[in-house]
Amino acid sequence: MLGPVPPRVAAAAFALLVMVVLALVVSGENWVTRADLDVVQGVAADRTGVLGSVARAVSWFGNVLLLGAVAAVGAFVLRRSGAPWHLAVLPALAITTAAVVDPLVKLAVGRPRPPAELAEVVERATGFPSGHSAQAAALWFALAFAVSTGARGRRRALAVATCVVALVGVSRVVLGVHSPTDVLGGWCLGGAIALLAIEVVDRRDDARKPR
């Protein structure tokens, strides 16, 4: 008989379900996609040079190359501090998974990005989900879990990670390269990946504890 579903697995499954529903919704033209376009057009109309520069800087916190470097440095520091291997490589596992899965979902959904004339930077891939948002959620949530200890420390680390992930997603809309639903889908995908990776690490820790 199957036991209860762990809360992290249930939360990850819900996030993936939301992403799938969003993918189905944005695959055609409807009031959601029209609202998306209205938001991007409104933001682009009010975007200043300073705001665009800030958004480009913030967007780097979702760039796969930077996140890969952060994961590598994090693994080195965690190992030097005595953390077990499976915890040290947790952020690397999360960002690698996100970097592999995101293009596959983009290919399956095939949603165009917002019109190029609204964009502050040039992006080539399709729109859904936002890769920067997915990668940021996967890496920063996993890293927050890996580097923190105790309930209070973990809550603080996750709060900081949440702020970073939120800003990255907003920056993609400000830059005009993603619609709000692209970002929401990316958050769902990256969050699910982080939750599942953390669950794997926690189970390994439980298995290593003496009975």
PDB file of C-alpha atoms in Angstrom:
ATOM      1  CA  MET A   1       0.000   0.000   0.000  1.00  0.00           C
ATOM      2  CA  LEU A   2       1.344   3.439  -0.920  1.00  0.00           C
ATOM      3  CA  GLY A   3       2.124   5.814   1.909  1.00  0.00           C
ATOM      4  CA  PRO A   4       1.207   9.515   2.102  1.00  0.00           C
ATOM      5  CA  VAL A   5       2.672  11.798  -0.530  1.00  0.00           C
ATOM      6  CA  PRO A   6       5.453  13.988   0.929  1.00  0.00           C
ATOM      7  CA  PRO A   7       4.440  17.674   1.072  1.00  0.00           C
ATOM      8  CA  ARG A   8       7.282  18.765  -1.226  1.00  0.00           C
ATOM      9  CA  VAL A   9       6.333  16.196  -3.845  1.00  0.00           C
ATOM     10  CA  ALA A  10       2.686  17.266  -3.648  1.00  0.00           C
ATOM     11  CA  ALA A  11       3.669  20.927  -3.998  1.00  0.00           C
ATOM     12  CA  ALA A  12       5.913  20.119  -6.969  1.00  0.00           C
ATOM     13  CA  ALA A  13       3.130  18.148  -8.646  1.00  0.00           C
ATOM     14  CA  PHE A  14       0.722  21.060  -8.158  1.00  0.00           C
ATOM     15  CA  ALA A  15       3.257  23.516  -9.623  1.00  0.00           C
ATOM     16  CA  LEU A  16       3.766  21.296 -12.659  1.00  0.00           C
ATOM     17  CA  LEU A  17      -0.003  20.966 -13.085  1.00  0.00           C
ATOM     18  CA  VAL A  18      -0.335  24.758 -13.075  1.00  0.00           C
ATOM     19  CA  MET A  19       2.431  24.989 -15.671  1.00  0.00           C
ATOM     20  CA  VAL A  20       0.687  22.453 -17.913  1.00  0.00           C
ATOM     21  CA  VAL A  21      -2.640  24.305 -17.621  1.00  0.00           C
ATOM     22  CA  LEU A  22      -0.912  27.577 -18.477  1.00  0.00           C
ATOM     23  CA  ALA A  23       0.800  25.936 -21.446  1.00  0.00           C
ATOM     24  CA  LEU A  24      -2.552  24.769 -22.787  1.00  0.00           C
ATOM     25  CA  VAL A  25      -4.125  28.191 -22.252  1.00  0.00           C
ATOM     26  CA  VAL A  26      -1.375  30.188 -23.977  1.00  0.00           C
ATOM     27  CA  SER A  27      -1.163  27.810 -26.929  1.00  0.00           C
ATOM     28  CA  GLY A  28      -4.062  29.656 -28.572  1.00  0.00           C
ATOM     29  CA  GLU A  29      -5.384  33.195 -28.698  1.00  0.00           C
ATOM     30  CA  ASN A  30      -7.777  34.082 -25.880  1.00  0.00           C
ATOM     31  CA  TRP A  31      -8.395  36.677 -23.189  1.00  0.00           C
ATOM     32  CA  VAL A  32      -5.330  35.516 -21.226  1.00  0.00           C
ATOM     33  CA  THR A  33      -2.951  36.010 -24.134  1.00  0.00           C
ATOM     34  CA  ARG A  34      -4.577  39.362 -24.935  1.00  0.00           C
ATOM     35  CA  ALA A  35      -4.158  40.450 -21.321  1.00  0.00           C
ATOM     36  CA  ASP A  36      -0.518  39.331 -21.488  1.00  0.00           C
ATOM     37  CA  LEU A  37       0.066  41.531 -24.505  1.00  0.00           C
ATOM     38  CA  ASP A  38      -1.675  44.484 -22.850  1.00  0.00           C
ATOM     39  CA  VAL A  39       0.637  44.194 -19.845  1.00  0.00           C
ATOM     40  CA  VAL A  40       3.802  43.976 -21.948  1.00  0.00           C
ATOM     41  CA  GLN A  41       2.697  46.920 -24.109  1.00  0.00           C
ATOM     42  CA  GLY A  42       1.900  49.000 -21.027  1.00  0.00           C
ATOM     43  CA  VAL A  43       5.236  48.233 -19.400  1.00  0.00           C
ATOM     44  CA  ALA A  44       7.143  48.961 -22.623  1.00  0.00           C
ATOM     45  CA  ALA A  45       5.369  52.311 -22.983  1.00  0.00           C
ATOM     46  CA  ASP A  46       6.430  53.381 -19.476  1.00  0.00           C
ATOM     47  CA  ARG A  47       9.930  51.858 -19.579  1.00  0.00           C
ATOM     48  CA  THR A  48      12.725  54.368 -19.114  1.00  0.00           C
ATOM     49  CA  GLY A  49      16.392  53.937 -19.947  1.00  0.00           C
ATOM     50  CA  VAL A  50      17.278  53.581 -16.267  1.00  0.00           C
ATOM     51  CA  LEU A  51      14.559  50.997 -15.677  1.00  0.00           C
ATOM     52  CA  GLY A  52      15.716  49.029 -18.714  1.00  0.00           C
ATOM     53  CA  SER A  53      19.310  49.053 -17.456  1.00  0.00           C
ATOM     54  CA  VAL A  54      18.235  47.879 -13.989  1.00  0.00           C
ATOM     55  CA  ALA A  55      16.120  45.124 -15.538  1.00  0.00           C
ATOM     56  CA  ARG A  56      19.038  43.926 -17.653  1.00  0.00           C
ATOM     57  CA  ALA A  57      21.257  43.767 -14.560  1.00  0.00           C
ATOM     58  CA  VAL A  58      18.644  41.911 -12.497  1.00  0.00           C
ATOM     59  CA  SER A  59      17.996  39.524 -15.380  1.00  0.00           C
ATOM     60  CA  TRP A  60      21.552  38.218 -15.065  1.00  0.00           C
ATOM     61  CA  PHE A  61      20.534  36.508 -11.821  1.00  0.00           C
ATOM     62  CA  GLY A  62      18.558  34.103 -14.018  1.00  0.00           C
ATOM     63  CA  ASN A  63      21.262  33.615 -16.659  1.00  0.00           C
ATOM     64  CA  VAL A  64      22.290  29.975 -16.925  1.00  0.00           C
ATOM     65  CA  LEU A  65      26.011  30.743 -17.209  1.00  0.00           C
ATOM     66  CA  LEU A  66      26.043  32.865 -14.054  1.00  0.00           C
ATOM     67  CA  LEU A  67      23.899  30.349 -12.191  1.00  0.00           C
ATOM     68  CA  GLY A  68      26.162  27.505 -13.246  1.00  0.00           C
ATOM     69  CA  ALA A  69      29.126  29.403 -11.843  1.00  0.00           C
ATOM     70  CA  VAL A  70      27.228  30.097  -8.615  1.00  0.00           C
ATOM     71  CA  ALA A  71      26.380  26.387  -8.302  1.00  0.00           C
ATOM     72  CA  ALA A  72      30.034  25.410  -8.828  1.00  0.00           C
ATOM     73  CA  VAL A  73      31.308  27.907  -6.255  1.00  0.00           C
ATOM     74  CA  GLY A  74      28.556  26.865  -3.873  1.00  0.00           C
ATOM     75  CA  ALA A  75      29.526  23.206  -4.184  1.00  0.00           C
ATOM     76  CA  PHE A  76      33.173  24.040  -3.467  1.00  0.00           C
ATOM     77  CA  VAL A  77      32.359  26.180  -0.416  1.00  0.00           C
ATOM     78  CA  LEU A  78      29.880  23.663   0.970  1.00  0.00           C
ATOM     79  CA  ARG A  79      32.356  20.819   0.638  1.00  0.00           C
ATOM     80  CA  ARG A  80      35.098  22.872   2.301  1.00  0.00           C
ATOM     81  CA  SER A  81      32.710  23.564   5.174  1.00  0.00           C
ATOM     82  CA  GLY A  82      32.106  19.833   5.652  1.00  0.00           C
ATOM     83  CA  ALA A  83      28.765  19.439   3.886  1.00  0.00           C
ATOM     84  CA  PRO A  84      28.117  15.992   2.343  1.00  0.00           C
ATOM     85  CA  TRP A  85      28.457  15.622  -1.419  1.00  0.00           C
ATOM     86  CA  HIS A  86      24.770  15.181  -2.090  1.00  0.00           C
ATOM     87  CA  LEU A  87      23.984  18.484  -0.357  1.00  0.00           C
ATOM     88  CA  ALA A  88      26.892  20.330  -1.981  1.00  0.00           C
ATOM     89  CA  VAL A  89      25.786  19.375  -5.494  1.00  0.00           C
ATOM     90  CA  LEU A  90      22.083  20.097  -4.870  1.00  0.00           C
ATOM     91  CA  PRO A  91      22.178  23.558  -6.542  1.00  0.00           C
ATOM     92  CA  ALA A  92      24.109  22.147  -9.511  1.00  0.00           C
ATOM     93  CA  LEU A  93      21.572  19.345  -9.887  1.00  0.00           C
ATOM     94  CA  ALA A  94      18.700  21.830  -9.813  1.00  0.00           C
ATOM     95  CA  ILE A  95      20.134  24.296 -12.349  1.00  0.00           C
ATOM     96  CA  THR A  96      21.256  21.514 -14.695  1.00  0.00           C
ATOM     97  CA  THR A  97      17.797  19.958 -14.654  1.00  0.00           C
ATOM     98  CA  ALA A  98      16.149  23.323 -15.309  1.00  0.00           C
ATOM     99  CA  ALA A  99      18.550  24.100 -18.160  1.00  0.00           C
ATOM    100  CA  VAL A 100      17.727  20.764 -19.807  1.00  0.00           C
ATOM    101  CA  VAL A 101      13.968  20.676 -19.222  1.00  0.00           C
ATOM    102  CA  ASP A 102      13.131  24.301 -20.085  1.00  0.00           C
ATOM    103  CA  PRO A 103      14.107  24.098 -23.795  1.00  0.00           C
ATOM    104  CA  LEU A 104      12.113  20.879 -24.135  1.00  0.00           C
ATOM    105  CA  VAL A 105       8.995  22.550 -22.743  1.00  0.00           C
ATOM    106  CA  LYS A 106       9.577  25.574 -24.981  1.00  0.00           C
ATOM    107  CA  LEU A 107       9.790  23.262 -27.983  1.00  0.00           C
ATOM    108  CA  ALA A 108       6.603  21.430 -27.013  1.00  0.00           C
ATOM    109  CA  VAL A 109       4.567  24.607 -26.428  1.00  0.00           C
ATOM    110  CA  GLY A 110       6.041  26.808 -29.161  1.00  0.00           C
ATOM    111  CA  ARG A 111       4.567  30.057 -27.902  1.00  0.00           C
ATOM    112  CA  PRO A 112       5.950  33.185 -29.617  1.00  0.00           C
ATOM    113  CA  ARG A 113       7.532  35.886 -27.514  1.00  0.00           C
ATOM    114  CA  PRO A 114       5.988  39.373 -27.336  1.00  0.00           C
ATOM    115  CA  PRO A 115       6.469  41.495 -30.476  1.00  0.00           C
ATOM    116  CA  ALA A 116      10.134  42.318 -31.092  1.00  0.00           C
ATOM    117  CA  GLU A 117       9.452  46.067 -31.196  1.00  0.00           C
ATOM    118  CA  LEU A 118       8.493  45.918 -27.516  1.00  0.00           C
ATOM    119  CA  ALA A 119      11.710  44.188 -26.445  1.00  0.00           C
ATOM    120  CA  GLU A 120      14.696  45.884 -24.867  1.00  0.00           C
ATOM    121  CA  VAL A 121      17.012  42.973 -25.725  1.00  0.00           C
ATOM    122  CA  VAL A 122      17.056  40.341 -28.475  1.00  0.00           C
ATOM    123  CA  GLU A 123      16.035  36.766 -27.605  1.00  0.00           C
ATOM    124  CA  ARG A 124      15.772  33.922 -30.114  1.00  0.00           C
ATOM    125  CA  ALA A 125      13.967  31.049 -28.379  1.00  0.00           C
ATOM    126  CA  THR A 126      10.206  30.742 -27.950  1.00  0.00           C
ATOM    127  CA  GLY A 127       8.430  32.279 -24.990  1.00  0.00           C
ATOM    128  CA  PHE A 128       6.827  29.713 -22.678  1.00  0.00           C
ATOM    129  CA  PRO A 129       8.094  29.141 -20.075  1.00  0.00           C
ATOM    130  CA  SER A 130      10.592  31.862 -19.167  1.00  0.00           C
ATOM    131  CA  GLY A 131      13.958  30.123 -18.930  1.00  0.00           C
ATOM    132  CA  HIS A 132      15.467  32.831 -16.730  1.00  0.00           C
ATOM    133  CA  SER A 133      12.541  32.508 -14.306  1.00  0.00           C
ATOM    134  CA  ALA A 134      12.748  28.708 -14.237  1.00  0.00           C
ATOM    135  CA  GLN A 135      16.517  28.653 -13.818  1.00  0.00           C
ATOM    136  CA  ALA A 136      16.435  31.321 -11.111  1.00  0.00           C
ATOM    137  CA  ALA A 137      13.777  29.461  -9.123  1.00  0.00           C
ATOM    138  CA  ALA A 138      15.592  26.134  -9.414  1.00  0.00           C
ATOM    139  CA  LEU A 139      19.020  27.469  -8.431  1.00  0.00           C
ATOM    140  CA  TRP A 140      18.262  30.066  -5.773  1.00  0.00           C
ATOM    141  CA  PHE A 141      15.721  27.939  -3.889  1.00  0.00           C
ATOM    142  CA  ALA A 142      18.032  24.917  -3.941  1.00  0.00           C
ATOM    143  CA  LEU A 143      21.000  27.045  -2.865  1.00  0.00           C
ATOM    144  CA  ALA A 144      19.000  28.632  -0.045  1.00  0.00           C
ATOM    145  CA  PHE A 145      18.174  25.164   1.262  1.00  0.00           C
ATOM    146  CA  ALA A 146      21.760  23.927   0.899  1.00  0.00           C
ATOM    147  CA  VAL A 147      23.486  26.807   2.704  1.00  0.00           C
ATOM    148  CA  SER A 148      21.013  27.311   5.566  1.00  0.00           C
ATOM    149  CA  THR A 149      20.537  25.417   8.800  1.00  0.00           C
ATOM    150  CA  GLY A 150      17.748  25.471  11.344  1.00  0.00           C
ATOM    151  CA  ALA A 151      14.152  26.480  10.752  1.00  0.00           C
ATOM    152  CA  ARG A 152      14.737  30.218  11.237  1.00  0.00           C
ATOM    153  CA  GLY A 153      17.855  30.317   9.072  1.00  0.00           C
ATOM    154  CA  ARG A 154      16.131  28.341   6.348  1.00  0.00           C
ATOM    155  CA  ARG A 155      13.113  30.676   6.360  1.00  0.00           C
ATOM    156  CA  ARG A 156      15.386  33.696   6.008  1.00  0.00           C
ATOM    157  CA  ALA A 157      17.387  32.129   3.188  1.00  0.00           C
ATOM    158  CA  LEU A 158      14.221  31.122   1.338  1.00  0.00           C
ATOM    159  CA  ALA A 159      12.789  34.635   1.795  1.00  0.00           C
ATOM    160  CA  VAL A 160      15.894  36.137   0.177  1.00  0.00           C
ATOM    161  CA  ALA A 161      15.744  33.561  -2.621  1.00  0.00           C
ATOM    162  CA  THR A 162      12.060  34.363  -3.193  1.00  0.00           C
ATOM    163  CA  CYS A 163      12.870  38.067  -3.598  1.00  0.00           C
ATOM    164  CA  VAL A 164      15.626  37.303  -6.134  1.00  0.00           C
ATOM    165  CA  VAL A 165      13.410  34.922  -8.114  1.00  0.00           C
ATOM    166  CA  ALA A 166      10.536  37.416  -8.138  1.00  0.00           C
ATOM    167  CA  LEU A 167      12.771  40.249  -9.358  1.00  0.00           C
ATOM    168  CA  VAL A 168      14.226  38.099 -12.130  1.00  0.00           C
ATOM    169  CA  GLY A 169      10.759  37.228 -13.382  1.00  0.00           C
ATOM    170  CA  VAL A 170       9.591  40.839 -13.285  1.00  0.00           C
ATOM    171  CA  SER A 171      12.741  41.939 -15.115  1.00  0.00           C
ATOM    172  CA  ARG A 172      11.867  39.681 -18.052  1.00  0.00           C
ATOM    173  CA  VAL A 173       8.490  41.379 -18.436  1.00  0.00           C
ATOM    174  CA  VAL A 174      10.066  44.827 -18.065  1.00  0.00           C
ATOM    175  CA  LEU A 175      12.534  43.954 -20.831  1.00  0.00           C
ATOM    176  CA  GLY A 176       9.618  42.955 -23.059  1.00  0.00           C
ATOM    177  CA  VAL A 177      10.978  39.489 -23.792  1.00  0.00           C
ATOM    178  CA  HIS A 178       8.344  37.522 -21.862  1.00  0.00           C
ATOM    179  CA  SER A 179       4.669  37.740 -21.038  1.00  0.00           C
ATOM    180  CA  PRO A 180       3.510  37.439 -17.405  1.00  0.00           C
ATOM    181  CA  THR A 181       2.237  33.893 -17.994  1.00  0.00           C
ATOM    182  CA  ASP A 182       5.656  32.913 -19.396  1.00  0.00           C
ATOM    183  CA  VAL A 183       7.195  34.032 -16.121  1.00  0.00           C
ATOM    184  CA  LEU A 184       4.556  32.266 -14.024  1.00  0.00           C
ATOM    185  CA  GLY A 185       5.159  29.064 -15.981  1.00  0.00           C
ATOM    186  CA  GLY A 186       8.900  29.421 -15.425  1.00  0.00           C
ATOM    187  CA  TRP A 187       8.443  29.912 -11.703  1.00  0.00           C
ATOM    188  CA  CYS A 188       6.261  26.789 -11.562  1.00  0.00           C
ATOM    189  CA  LEU A 189       8.793  24.702 -13.470  1.00  0.00           C
ATOM    190  CA  GLY A 190      11.835  25.907 -11.550  1.00  0.00           C
ATOM    191  CA  GLY A 191      10.089  25.703  -8.204  1.00  0.00           C
ATOM    192  CA  ALA A 192       8.991  22.131  -8.888  1.00  0.00           C
ATOM    193  CA  ILE A 193      12.537  21.157  -9.854  1.00  0.00           C
ATOM    194  CA  ALA A 194      13.946  22.707  -6.674  1.00  0.00           C
ATOM    195  CA  LEU A 195      11.345  20.988  -4.489  1.00  0.00           C
ATOM    196  CA  LEU A 196      12.009  17.571  -6.018  1.00  0.00           C
ATOM    197  CA  ALA A 197      15.782  17.995  -5.770  1.00  0.00           C
ATOM    198  CA  ILE A 198      15.482  19.023  -2.117  1.00  0.00           C
ATOM    199  CA  GLU A 199      13.230  16.043  -1.426  1.00  0.00           C
ATOM    200  CA  VAL A 200      15.828  13.680  -2.904  1.00  0.00           C
ATOM    201  CA  VAL A 201      18.546  15.176  -0.691  1.00  0.00           C
ATOM    202  CA  ASP A 202      16.375  15.000   2.422  1.00  0.00           C
ATOM    203  CA  ARG A 203      15.555  11.358   1.771  1.00  0.00           C
ATOM    204  CA  ARG A 204      19.248  10.575   1.371  1.00  0.00           C
ATOM    205  CA  ASP A 205      19.945  12.317   4.681  1.00  0.00           C
ATOM    206  CA  ASP A 206      17.226  10.245   6.342  1.00  0.00           C
ATOM    207  CA  ALA A 207      18.695   7.054   4.883  1.00  0.00           C
ATOM    208  CA  ARG A 208      22.147   7.926   6.263  1.00  0.00           C
ATOM    209  CA  LYS A 209      20.919   8.518   9.801  1.00  0.00           C
ATOM    210  CA  PRO A 210      21.583   5.641  12.221  1.00  0.00           C
ATOM    211  CA  ARG A 211      18.514   3.639  13.136  1.00  0.00           C
TER     212      ARG A 211
END
